[in-house]
């Protein structure tokens, strides 16, 4: 049987206040056409369908129309919630989506309560098992382990062990006469960041070793890290990556969907199919004269400009007028003293909220791991809205 693995659509994502919904629509049309052209049995979307937990009506409309179009082609459509999605909302719509042939999973559940999606491949009539694991925050991983795997949380403190216990329950239903797949939204230890992920829910306790995936799995379809990559493991473990550049940190990434062919008893064969509808992001350095010398040469690329000359009043306006696709203007650190005059930020590495809070604690003489842990928990609550499984 054949299926497409994709993830991290982030529909509704804006970039420096620039609306990208039309671009995102083009990306989804291309993915849909790839699925149809390759006559796939299923499309698996491994989380972060939306950019935030409260998508706009236009973002909802685009996603729903895309999923319906796929389902009408007699394609099995299965998707899980990522850390940017609202899992409880996915669950609320699940009965209605099931009727439409779209199978959504917002929260972790045991195999006995539907945590493994099963179907027959239309092309081969092969039996397919998909163990589905939506994103689990630290505290809900504890809760999920208690409910699904009957694991006392006081005896299991590590996040990776909690996830392992949940997966053990789900993959216990795998059978040798079926194509057995795991779909999860998480960070694998050793995985490379794409550049646009949410750090607070990707690092710290939020990573698991690839060894948690059993050899019986024909394929592990992961979402969360935006870079296309394979993680070394006993079975094929793959991130499809985001199908377009989410932020400037991803400007050099390769954007694809994974076409996977698998049969019981044989290794999966994976082919990367490029997705080209997304607009390229580009960071360019130079003086104002150099940056504006050939505007047509940038094509439709969105630009981040790093100015390598002293700032002057009106510089920002001059650059935006000459380069309407410029989304961000920075002053090179060598000219940091003139940034205020130009009203432009200095080109500096982006620091995570946790790093900024650690700097603050250091400045006021606070050194307590409990304070840092509380900050991380509060930040997780603010950036991840969900209910317990």
mmCIF file of C-alpha atoms in Angstrom:
data_model
loop_
_atom_site.group_PDB
_atom_site.id
_atom_site.type_symbol
_atom_site.label_atom_id
_atom_site.label_comp_id
_atom_site.label_asym_id
_atom_site.label_seq_id
_atom_site.Cartn_x
_atom_site.Cartn_y
_atom_site.Cartn_z
ATOM 1 C CA UNK A 1 0.000 0.000 0.000
ATOM 2 C CA UNK A 2 1.013 3.624 -0.511
ATOM 3 C CA UNK A 3 0.543 6.654 1.701
ATOM 4 C CA UNK A 4 1.729 10.244 1.999
ATOM 5 C CA UNK A 5 3.349 11.483 5.187
ATOM 6 C CA UNK A 6 3.189 15.228 5.778
ATOM 7 C CA UNK A 7 3.126 17.481 8.838
ATOM 8 C CA UNK A 8 3.527 20.972 10.238
ATOM 9 C CA UNK A 9 1.261 22.854 7.859
ATOM 10 C CA UNK A 10 0.852 25.742 10.321
ATOM 11 C CA UNK A 11 -2.143 27.090 8.428
ATOM 12 C CA UNK A 12 -2.860 30.660 9.500
ATOM 13 C CA UNK A 13 0.799 31.411 10.147
ATOM 14 C CA UNK A 14 1.750 34.994 9.365
ATOM 15 C CA UNK A 15 5.299 36.195 8.924
ATOM 16 C CA UNK A 16 6.126 39.640 10.295
ATOM 17 C CA UNK A 17 2.389 40.426 9.990
ATOM 18 C CA UNK A 18 2.271 39.319 6.332
ATOM 19 C CA UNK A 19 -0.779 37.133 5.633
ATOM 20 C CA UNK A 20 0.310 33.899 3.916
ATOM 21 C CA UNK A 21 -3.031 32.136 3.549
ATOM 22 C CA UNK A 22 -3.024 32.308 -0.257
ATOM 23 C CA UNK A 23 0.469 30.814 -0.299
ATOM 24 C CA UNK A 24 -0.603 28.098 2.148
ATOM 25 C CA UNK A 25 -3.591 27.300 -0.062
ATOM 26 C CA UNK A 26 -1.194 26.720 -2.960
ATOM 27 C CA UNK A 27 0.896 24.377 -0.824
ATOM 28 C CA UNK A 28 -2.133 22.310 0.180
ATOM 29 C CA UNK A 29 -3.351 22.154 -3.421
ATOM 30 C CA UNK A 30 0.040 20.799 -4.446
ATOM 31 C CA UNK A 31 0.031 18.184 -1.671
ATOM 32 C CA UNK A 32 -3.481 17.124 -2.664
ATOM 33 C CA UNK A 33 -2.442 16.787 -6.303
ATOM 34 C CA UNK A 34 0.585 14.705 -5.323
ATOM 35 C CA UNK A 35 -1.714 12.372 -3.389
ATOM 36 C CA UNK A 36 -4.095 12.023 -6.331
ATOM 37 C CA UNK A 37 -1.351 11.631 -8.949
ATOM 38 C CA UNK A 38 0.259 8.832 -6.946
ATOM 39 C CA UNK A 39 -3.067 7.128 -6.200
ATOM 40 C CA UNK A 40 -2.236 6.795 -2.508
ATOM 41 C CA UNK A 41 -4.322 4.787 -0.077
ATOM 42 C CA UNK A 42 -3.912 7.273 2.763
ATOM 43 C CA UNK A 43 -2.631 10.702 3.758
ATOM 44 C CA UNK A 44 -1.177 11.022 7.267
ATOM 45 C CA UNK A 45 -0.791 14.513 8.742
ATOM 46 C CA UNK A 46 1.435 14.310 11.824
ATOM 47 C CA UNK A 47 0.301 17.400 13.706
ATOM 48 C CA UNK A 48 0.514 21.195 13.766
ATOM 49 C CA UNK A 49 -2.187 21.522 11.159
ATOM 50 C CA UNK A 50 -2.824 25.069 12.388
ATOM 51 C CA UNK A 51 -0.485 27.794 13.596
ATOM 52 C CA UNK A 52 -2.382 28.386 16.840
ATOM 53 C CA UNK A 53 -5.125 26.950 19.025
ATOM 54 C CA UNK A 54 -7.729 29.466 17.786
ATOM 55 C CA UNK A 55 -7.454 29.511 13.978
ATOM 56 C CA UNK A 56 -9.368 32.071 11.934
ATOM 57 C CA UNK A 57 -12.451 31.085 9.973
ATOM 58 C CA UNK A 58 -10.430 31.371 6.749
ATOM 59 C CA UNK A 59 -7.766 29.006 8.102
ATOM 60 C CA UNK A 60 -10.445 26.496 9.168
ATOM 61 C CA UNK A 61 -12.116 26.753 5.774
ATOM 62 C CA UNK A 62 -8.894 26.050 3.894
ATOM 63 C CA UNK A 63 -8.042 22.995 5.984
ATOM 64 C CA UNK A 64 -11.545 21.527 5.920
ATOM 65 C CA UNK A 65 -11.853 21.938 2.142
ATOM 66 C CA UNK A 66 -8.468 20.277 1.642
ATOM 67 C CA UNK A 67 -9.317 17.314 3.854
ATOM 68 C CA UNK A 68 -12.739 16.879 2.247
ATOM 69 C CA UNK A 69 -11.204 16.913 -1.225
ATOM 70 C CA UNK A 70 -8.795 14.159 -0.205
ATOM 71 C CA UNK A 71 -11.554 12.073 1.376
ATOM 72 C CA UNK A 72 -13.695 12.379 -1.768
ATOM 73 C CA UNK A 73 -10.876 10.735 -3.723
ATOM 74 C CA UNK A 74 -11.396 7.614 -1.597
ATOM 75 C CA UNK A 75 -8.213 8.396 0.338
ATOM 76 C CA UNK A 76 -8.001 7.492 4.024
ATOM 77 C CA UNK A 77 -7.258 10.786 5.817
ATOM 78 C CA UNK A 78 -5.755 10.574 9.311
ATOM 79 C CA UNK A 79 -4.409 13.511 11.322
ATOM 80 C CA UNK A 80 -3.304 14.198 14.877
ATOM 81 C CA UNK A 81 -3.036 17.354 16.952
ATOM 82 C CA UNK A 82 0.361 18.954 17.449
ATOM 83 C CA UNK A 83 1.456 21.384 20.132
ATOM 84 C CA UNK A 84 0.144 24.325 18.073
ATOM 85 C CA UNK A 85 -3.298 22.720 17.702
ATOM 86 C CA UNK A 86 -6.179 22.569 20.182
ATOM 87 C CA UNK A 87 -6.597 18.883 20.860
ATOM 88 C CA UNK A 88 -9.926 19.268 22.661
ATOM 89 C CA UNK A 89 -11.434 20.978 19.626
ATOM 90 C CA UNK A 90 -10.204 18.134 17.409
ATOM 91 C CA UNK A 91 -11.989 15.717 19.723
ATOM 92 C CA UNK A 92 -15.201 17.783 19.671
ATOM 93 C CA UNK A 93 -15.351 17.602 15.873
ATOM 94 C CA UNK A 94 -14.206 13.991 15.649
ATOM 95 C CA UNK A 95 -17.687 12.370 15.297
ATOM 96 C CA UNK A 96 -18.647 14.751 12.491
ATOM 97 C CA UNK A 97 -15.292 14.381 10.735
ATOM 98 C CA UNK A 98 -15.537 10.585 10.939
ATOM 99 C CA UNK A 99 -18.791 10.753 8.996
ATOM 100 C CA UNK A 100 -16.968 12.726 6.293
ATOM 101 C CA UNK A 101 -14.198 10.110 6.144
ATOM 102 C CA UNK A 102 -11.651 12.299 7.953
ATOM 103 C CA UNK A 103 -10.168 10.759 11.086
ATOM 104 C CA UNK A 104 -8.833 13.251 13.641
ATOM 105 C CA UNK A 105 -7.162 12.505 16.958
ATOM 106 C CA UNK A 106 -6.728 15.331 19.445
ATOM 107 C CA UNK A 107 -5.761 13.414 22.566
ATOM 108 C CA UNK A 108 -3.893 10.252 23.454
ATOM 109 C CA UNK A 109 -6.044 7.216 24.165
ATOM 110 C CA UNK A 110 -5.500 3.540 24.785
ATOM 111 C CA UNK A 111 -5.656 0.976 22.018
ATOM 112 C CA UNK A 112 -8.864 -0.377 23.536
ATOM 113 C CA UNK A 113 -10.479 3.060 23.255
ATOM 114 C CA UNK A 114 -9.494 3.809 19.671
ATOM 115 C CA UNK A 115 -5.831 4.777 19.939
ATOM 116 C CA UNK A 116 -5.029 2.620 16.896
ATOM 117 C CA UNK A 117 -6.683 3.554 13.616
ATOM 118 C CA UNK A 118 -7.283 0.544 11.354
ATOM 119 C CA UNK A 119 -8.442 0.263 7.768
ATOM 120 C CA UNK A 120 -8.036 -1.768 4.576
ATOM 121 C CA UNK A 121 -5.893 -0.292 1.808
ATOM 122 C CA UNK A 122 -8.050 0.312 -1.258
ATOM 123 C CA UNK A 123 -5.277 -0.715 -3.673
ATOM 124 C CA UNK A 124 -4.143 -3.979 -2.069
ATOM 125 C CA UNK A 125 -6.767 -4.779 0.590
ATOM 126 C CA UNK A 126 -3.890 -5.023 3.075
ATOM 127 C CA UNK A 127 -4.747 -4.483 6.716
ATOM 128 C CA UNK A 128 -3.228 -1.280 8.151
ATOM 129 C CA UNK A 129 -2.716 -0.343 11.812
ATOM 130 C CA UNK A 130 -1.802 3.256 12.712
ATOM 131 C CA UNK A 131 -0.892 3.909 16.349
ATOM 132 C CA UNK A 132 -1.725 7.590 16.809
ATOM 133 C CA UNK A 133 -0.014 9.752 19.427
ATOM 134 C CA UNK A 134 -0.921 13.451 19.426
ATOM 135 C CA UNK A 135 1.404 15.871 21.214
ATOM 136 C CA UNK A 136 1.702 15.274 24.947
ATOM 137 C CA UNK A 137 2.837 18.078 27.222
ATOM 138 C CA UNK A 138 4.853 17.083 30.286
ATOM 139 C CA UNK A 139 1.983 16.979 32.750
ATOM 140 C CA UNK A 140 -0.476 15.327 30.335
ATOM 141 C CA UNK A 141 2.088 12.661 29.537
ATOM 142 C CA UNK A 142 1.863 11.690 33.208
ATOM 143 C CA UNK A 143 -1.909 11.614 33.003
ATOM 144 C CA UNK A 144 -1.892 9.642 29.748
ATOM 145 C CA UNK A 145 0.488 7.045 31.178
ATOM 146 C CA UNK A 146 -1.780 6.595 34.175
ATOM 147 C CA UNK A 147 -4.919 6.170 32.036
ATOM 148 C CA UNK A 148 -3.528 4.260 29.063
ATOM 149 C CA UNK A 149 -0.698 2.183 30.472
ATOM 150 C CA UNK A 150 -1.776 1.983 34.134
ATOM 151 C CA UNK A 151 1.625 3.360 35.105
ATOM 152 C CA UNK A 152 1.805 5.057 38.524
ATOM 153 C CA UNK A 153 3.212 8.513 37.865
ATOM 154 C CA UNK A 154 5.170 8.529 41.121
ATOM 155 C CA UNK A 155 7.208 5.600 39.823
ATOM 156 C CA UNK A 156 7.883 7.010 36.379
ATOM 157 C CA UNK A 157 9.371 10.490 36.262
ATOM 158 C CA UNK A 158 10.992 10.756 32.852
ATOM 159 C CA UNK A 159 9.000 12.053 29.901
ATOM 160 C CA UNK A 160 10.519 9.510 27.531
ATOM 161 C CA UNK A 161 9.454 6.637 29.797
ATOM 162 C CA UNK A 162 5.912 7.962 29.944
ATOM 163 C CA UNK A 163 5.740 8.155 26.153
ATOM 164 C CA UNK A 164 7.300 4.700 25.915
ATOM 165 C CA UNK A 165 4.578 3.278 28.170
ATOM 166 C CA UNK A 166 1.840 4.801 26.013
ATOM 167 C CA UNK A 167 3.423 3.480 22.810
ATOM 168 C CA UNK A 168 3.823 0.025 24.300
ATOM 169 C CA UNK A 169 0.099 -0.101 24.859
ATOM 170 C CA UNK A 170 -0.696 1.112 21.345
ATOM 171 C CA UNK A 171 1.793 -1.036 19.456
ATOM 172 C CA UNK A 172 0.744 -4.128 21.379
ATOM 173 C CA UNK A 173 -2.042 -4.411 18.798
ATOM 174 C CA UNK A 174 0.375 -4.667 15.859
ATOM 175 C CA UNK A 175 0.086 -7.897 13.873
ATOM 176 C CA UNK A 176 2.556 -9.548 11.455
ATOM 177 C CA UNK A 177 -0.016 -9.732 8.656
ATOM 178 C CA UNK A 178 -0.597 -5.951 8.612
ATOM 179 C CA UNK A 179 1.251 -2.753 7.714
ATOM 180 C CA UNK A 180 2.023 -1.289 11.145
ATOM 181 C CA UNK A 181 2.581 2.462 11.382
ATOM 182 C CA UNK A 182 3.190 4.887 14.238
ATOM 183 C CA UNK A 183 2.213 8.526 13.816
ATOM 184 C CA UNK A 184 3.333 10.926 16.561
ATOM 185 C CA UNK A 185 4.070 14.586 17.194
ATOM 186 C CA UNK A 186 7.205 14.793 19.318
ATOM 187 C CA UNK A 187 10.933 15.523 19.420
ATOM 188 C CA UNK A 188 13.358 12.655 18.896
ATOM 189 C CA UNK A 189 16.700 12.942 20.660
ATOM 190 C CA UNK A 190 19.333 13.928 18.115
ATOM 191 C CA UNK A 191 16.821 15.402 15.687
ATOM 192 C CA UNK A 192 17.801 18.637 13.951
ATOM 193 C CA UNK A 193 15.601 21.677 14.352
ATOM 194 C CA UNK A 194 14.179 23.238 11.225
ATOM 195 C CA UNK A 195 14.304 26.787 12.571
ATOM 196 C CA UNK A 196 10.673 27.672 13.260
ATOM 197 C CA UNK A 197 9.725 25.330 16.119
ATOM 198 C CA UNK A 198 8.454 26.414 19.537
ATOM 199 C CA UNK A 199 11.502 25.796 21.766
ATOM 200 C CA UNK A 200 9.667 25.450 25.076
ATOM 201 C CA UNK A 201 7.867 22.350 23.794
ATOM 202 C CA UNK A 202 10.748 20.893 21.799
ATOM 203 C CA UNK A 203 13.695 20.825 24.191
ATOM 204 C CA UNK A 204 14.138 20.605 27.986
ATOM 205 C CA UNK A 205 12.169 17.457 28.989
ATOM 206 C CA UNK A 206 10.455 17.244 25.591
ATOM 207 C CA UNK A 207 12.528 14.690 23.749
ATOM 208 C CA UNK A 208 12.517 10.926 23.494
ATOM 209 C CA UNK A 209 15.060 8.456 22.086
ATOM 210 C CA UNK A 210 14.204 6.735 18.815
ATOM 211 C CA UNK A 211 14.760 3.442 20.624
ATOM 212 C CA UNK A 212 11.213 3.725 21.992
ATOM 213 C CA UNK A 213 9.861 2.738 18.564
ATOM 214 C CA UNK A 214 9.567 -1.042 18.139
ATOM 215 C CA UNK A 215 11.152 -2.957 15.291
ATOM 216 C CA UNK A 216 7.692 -4.248 14.341
ATOM 217 C CA UNK A 217 6.759 -0.791 13.018
ATOM 218 C CA UNK A 218 7.058 -0.587 9.236
ATOM 219 C CA UNK A 219 7.243 3.206 9.429
ATOM 220 C CA UNK A 220 7.166 5.971 12.043
ATOM 221 C CA UNK A 221 5.625 9.198 10.719
ATOM 222 C CA UNK A 222 6.714 12.098 12.897
ATOM 223 C CA UNK A 223 5.784 15.739 13.066
ATOM 224 C CA UNK A 224 7.139 18.645 15.143
ATOM 225 C CA UNK A 225 10.633 19.236 13.765
ATOM 226 C CA UNK A 226 10.425 21.231 10.542
ATOM 227 C CA UNK A 227 13.525 19.786 8.859
ATOM 228 C CA UNK A 228 13.176 16.747 6.606
ATOM 229 C CA UNK A 229 15.253 13.997 8.219
ATOM 230 C CA UNK A 230 15.529 10.349 9.138
ATOM 231 C CA UNK A 231 16.367 9.380 12.697
ATOM 232 C CA UNK A 232 18.554 6.253 13.101
ATOM 233 C CA UNK A 233 16.501 3.501 14.731
ATOM 234 C CA UNK A 234 15.562 -0.160 14.491
ATOM 235 C CA UNK A 235 12.677 0.780 12.188
ATOM 236 C CA UNK A 236 12.258 3.631 9.657
ATOM 237 C CA UNK A 237 11.724 6.849 11.663
ATOM 238 C CA UNK A 238 11.124 9.956 9.570
ATOM 239 C CA UNK A 239 10.217 13.606 9.926
ATOM 240 C CA UNK A 240 8.599 14.861 6.739
ATOM 241 C CA UNK A 241 9.382 18.445 7.758
ATOM 242 C CA UNK A 242 7.181 21.426 6.961
ATOM 243 C CA UNK A 243 6.077 21.682 3.305
ATOM 244 C CA UNK A 244 7.099 25.350 3.076
ATOM 245 C CA UNK A 245 9.393 27.703 4.987
ATOM 246 C CA UNK A 246 7.621 28.703 8.201
ATOM 247 C CA UNK A 247 10.176 31.320 9.245
ATOM 248 C CA UNK A 248 13.527 32.707 8.118
ATOM 249 C CA UNK A 249 15.367 30.055 10.125
ATOM 250 C CA UNK A 250 14.020 27.548 7.581
ATOM 251 C CA UNK A 251 15.095 29.377 4.433
ATOM 252 C CA UNK A 252 17.607 26.687 3.461
ATOM 253 C CA UNK A 253 15.412 23.666 4.221
ATOM 254 C CA UNK A 254 14.202 21.222 1.586
ATOM 255 C CA UNK A 255 10.412 21.030 1.518
ATOM 256 C CA UNK A 256 8.822 17.696 0.612
ATOM 257 C CA UNK A 257 6.135 15.174 1.363
ATOM 258 C CA UNK A 258 7.127 11.548 1.894
ATOM 259 C CA UNK A 259 5.602 8.907 -0.359
ATOM 260 C CA UNK A 260 5.808 5.621 1.525
ATOM 261 C CA UNK A 261 5.245 2.153 0.063
ATOM 262 C CA UNK A 262 4.912 -0.653 2.581
ATOM 263 C CA UNK A 263 3.748 -4.265 2.750
ATOM 264 C CA UNK A 264 3.569 -6.750 5.620
ATOM 265 C CA UNK A 265 6.925 -8.402 6.149
ATOM 266 C CA UNK A 266 8.972 -6.053 3.938
ATOM 267 C CA UNK A 267 10.783 -2.773 4.734
ATOM 268 C CA UNK A 268 9.083 0.465 3.760
ATOM 269 C CA UNK A 269 10.336 2.315 0.686
ATOM 270 C CA UNK A 270 10.363 6.112 1.023
ATOM 271 C CA UNK A 271 10.462 8.645 -1.805
ATOM 272 C CA UNK A 272 10.707 12.387 -1.172
ATOM 273 C CA UNK A 273 8.489 14.445 -3.481
ATOM 274 C CA UNK A 274 9.333 18.173 -3.559
ATOM 275 C CA UNK A 275 6.684 20.743 -2.649
ATOM 276 C CA UNK A 276 7.405 23.965 -4.535
ATOM 277 C CA UNK A 277 4.313 26.149 -4.097
ATOM 278 C CA UNK A 278 5.607 27.950 -1.002
ATOM 279 C CA UNK A 279 7.461 31.215 -1.427
ATOM 280 C CA UNK A 280 11.182 31.196 -0.697
ATOM 281 C CA UNK A 281 12.598 33.159 2.220
ATOM 282 C CA UNK A 282 15.937 34.888 1.818
ATOM 283 C CA UNK A 283 18.282 36.821 4.098
ATOM 284 C CA UNK A 284 20.469 39.317 2.241
ATOM 285 C CA UNK A 285 23.269 41.557 3.526
ATOM 286 C CA UNK A 286 24.487 44.838 2.095
ATOM 287 C CA UNK A 287 24.338 48.588 2.098
ATOM 288 C CA UNK A 288 21.121 50.310 1.114
ATOM 289 C CA UNK A 289 22.531 50.865 -2.385
ATOM 290 C CA UNK A 290 23.545 47.224 -2.735
ATOM 291 C CA UNK A 291 20.251 45.880 -1.413
ATOM 292 C CA UNK A 292 18.148 48.025 -3.757
ATOM 293 C CA UNK A 293 20.337 47.775 -6.865
ATOM 294 C CA UNK A 294 18.279 44.970 -8.492
ATOM 295 C CA UNK A 295 14.815 44.552 -6.912
ATOM 296 C CA UNK A 296 13.630 42.298 -9.750
ATOM 297 C CA UNK A 297 16.453 39.870 -8.978
ATOM 298 C CA UNK A 298 14.738 38.803 -5.762
ATOM 299 C CA UNK A 299 11.678 37.553 -7.642
ATOM 300 C CA UNK A 300 8.794 36.784 -5.274
ATOM 301 C CA UNK A 301 11.065 35.826 -2.378
ATOM 302 C CA UNK A 302 10.239 37.240 1.042
ATOM 303 C CA UNK A 303 13.281 39.113 2.315
ATOM 304 C CA UNK A 304 15.055 39.730 5.591
ATOM 305 C CA UNK A 305 17.482 42.596 5.079
ATOM 306 C CA UNK A 306 20.647 43.013 7.144
ATOM 307 C CA UNK A 307 22.009 46.497 6.537
ATOM 308 C CA UNK A 308 25.806 46.813 6.651
ATOM 309 C CA UNK A 309 26.076 50.591 6.928
ATOM 310 C CA UNK A 310 25.263 53.230 9.549
ATOM 311 C CA UNK A 311 21.550 53.889 9.925
ATOM 312 C CA UNK A 312 19.925 57.181 9.028
ATOM 313 C CA UNK A 313 16.505 58.713 9.500
ATOM 314 C CA UNK A 314 14.135 57.374 6.856
ATOM 315 C CA UNK A 315 16.216 54.268 6.048
ATOM 316 C CA UNK A 316 13.361 51.912 6.913
ATOM 317 C CA UNK A 317 10.947 53.765 4.629
ATOM 318 C CA UNK A 318 13.462 53.848 1.769
ATOM 319 C CA UNK A 319 14.014 50.104 1.946
ATOM 320 C CA UNK A 320 10.353 49.112 2.228
ATOM 321 C CA UNK A 321 9.434 51.363 -0.670
ATOM 322 C CA UNK A 322 12.122 49.898 -2.908
ATOM 323 C CA UNK A 323 11.587 46.287 -1.753
ATOM 324 C CA UNK A 324 7.906 45.618 -0.988
ATOM 325 C CA UNK A 325 8.633 41.937 -0.259
ATOM 326 C CA UNK A 326 10.992 42.854 2.574
ATOM 327 C CA UNK A 327 9.436 41.609 5.807
ATOM 328 C CA UNK A 328 12.191 42.474 8.260
ATOM 329 C CA UNK A 329 15.047 44.967 8.359
ATOM 330 C CA UNK A 330 17.979 44.602 10.764
ATOM 331 C CA UNK A 331 21.120 46.622 11.356
ATOM 332 C CA UNK A 332 24.355 44.638 11.405
ATOM 333 C CA UNK A 333 25.919 44.610 14.940
ATOM 334 C CA UNK A 334 28.929 46.565 13.625
ATOM 335 C CA UNK A 335 26.582 49.537 13.255
ATOM 336 C CA UNK A 336 24.451 48.914 16.348
ATOM 337 C CA UNK A 337 24.923 52.478 17.588
ATOM 338 C CA UNK A 338 22.986 53.852 14.635
ATOM 339 C CA UNK A 339 20.042 51.462 14.885
ATOM 340 C CA UNK A 340 18.002 53.829 17.056
ATOM 341 C CA UNK A 341 18.472 56.663 14.558
ATOM 342 C CA UNK A 342 17.114 54.446 11.795
ATOM 343 C CA UNK A 343 14.354 52.944 13.936
ATOM 344 C CA UNK A 344 15.575 49.432 13.101
ATOM 345 C CA UNK A 345 16.464 46.469 15.305
ATOM 346 C CA UNK A 346 20.001 45.111 15.575
ATOM 347 C CA UNK A 347 20.757 41.716 13.988
ATOM 348 C CA UNK A 348 21.025 39.503 17.068
ATOM 349 C CA UNK A 349 20.359 35.815 17.760
ATOM 350 C CA UNK A 350 16.805 35.112 18.893
ATOM 351 C CA UNK A 351 16.629 34.038 22.549
ATOM 352 C CA UNK A 352 13.950 31.727 23.877
ATOM 353 C CA UNK A 353 11.590 32.780 26.701
ATOM 354 C CA UNK A 354 13.366 30.333 29.008
ATOM 355 C CA UNK A 355 16.743 31.924 28.218
ATOM 356 C CA UNK A 356 15.386 35.418 28.777
ATOM 357 C CA UNK A 357 13.868 34.392 32.109
ATOM 358 C CA UNK A 358 17.150 32.747 33.166
ATOM 359 C CA UNK A 359 18.961 36.002 32.364
ATOM 360 C CA UNK A 360 16.477 37.913 34.481
ATOM 361 C CA UNK A 361 16.849 35.526 37.425
ATOM 362 C CA UNK A 362 20.618 35.870 37.212
ATOM 363 C CA UNK A 363 20.337 39.677 37.204
ATOM 364 C CA UNK A 364 18.301 39.672 40.437
ATOM 365 C CA UNK A 365 20.351 36.985 42.158
ATOM 366 C CA UNK A 366 17.808 34.141 41.994
ATOM 367 C CA UNK A 367 19.199 30.636 41.521
ATOM 368 C CA UNK A 368 16.526 28.030 42.138
ATOM 369 C CA UNK A 369 15.677 25.147 39.802
ATOM 370 C CA UNK A 370 12.115 25.155 41.172
ATOM 371 C CA UNK A 371 11.564 28.686 39.893
ATOM 372 C CA UNK A 372 12.782 27.713 36.419
ATOM 373 C CA UNK A 373 10.544 24.629 36.454
ATOM 374 C CA UNK A 374 7.529 26.746 37.439
ATOM 375 C CA UNK A 375 8.266 29.221 34.640
ATOM 376 C CA UNK A 376 8.468 26.389 32.120
ATOM 377 C CA UNK A 377 5.153 24.987 33.345
ATOM 378 C CA UNK A 378 3.424 28.378 33.141
ATOM 379 C CA UNK A 379 4.845 29.020 29.676
ATOM 380 C CA UNK A 380 3.632 25.595 28.590
ATOM 381 C CA UNK A 381 0.128 26.400 29.871
ATOM 382 C CA UNK A 382 0.056 29.672 27.934
ATOM 383 C CA UNK A 383 1.275 28.178 24.669
ATOM 384 C CA UNK A 384 -0.546 24.865 24.853
ATOM 385 C CA UNK A 385 -4.294 24.978 25.539
ATOM 386 C CA UNK A 386 -5.797 21.544 26.019
ATOM 387 C CA UNK A 387 -7.708 19.288 28.379
ATOM 388 C CA UNK A 388 -6.615 16.096 30.013
ATOM 389 C CA UNK A 389 -7.011 12.871 28.030
#
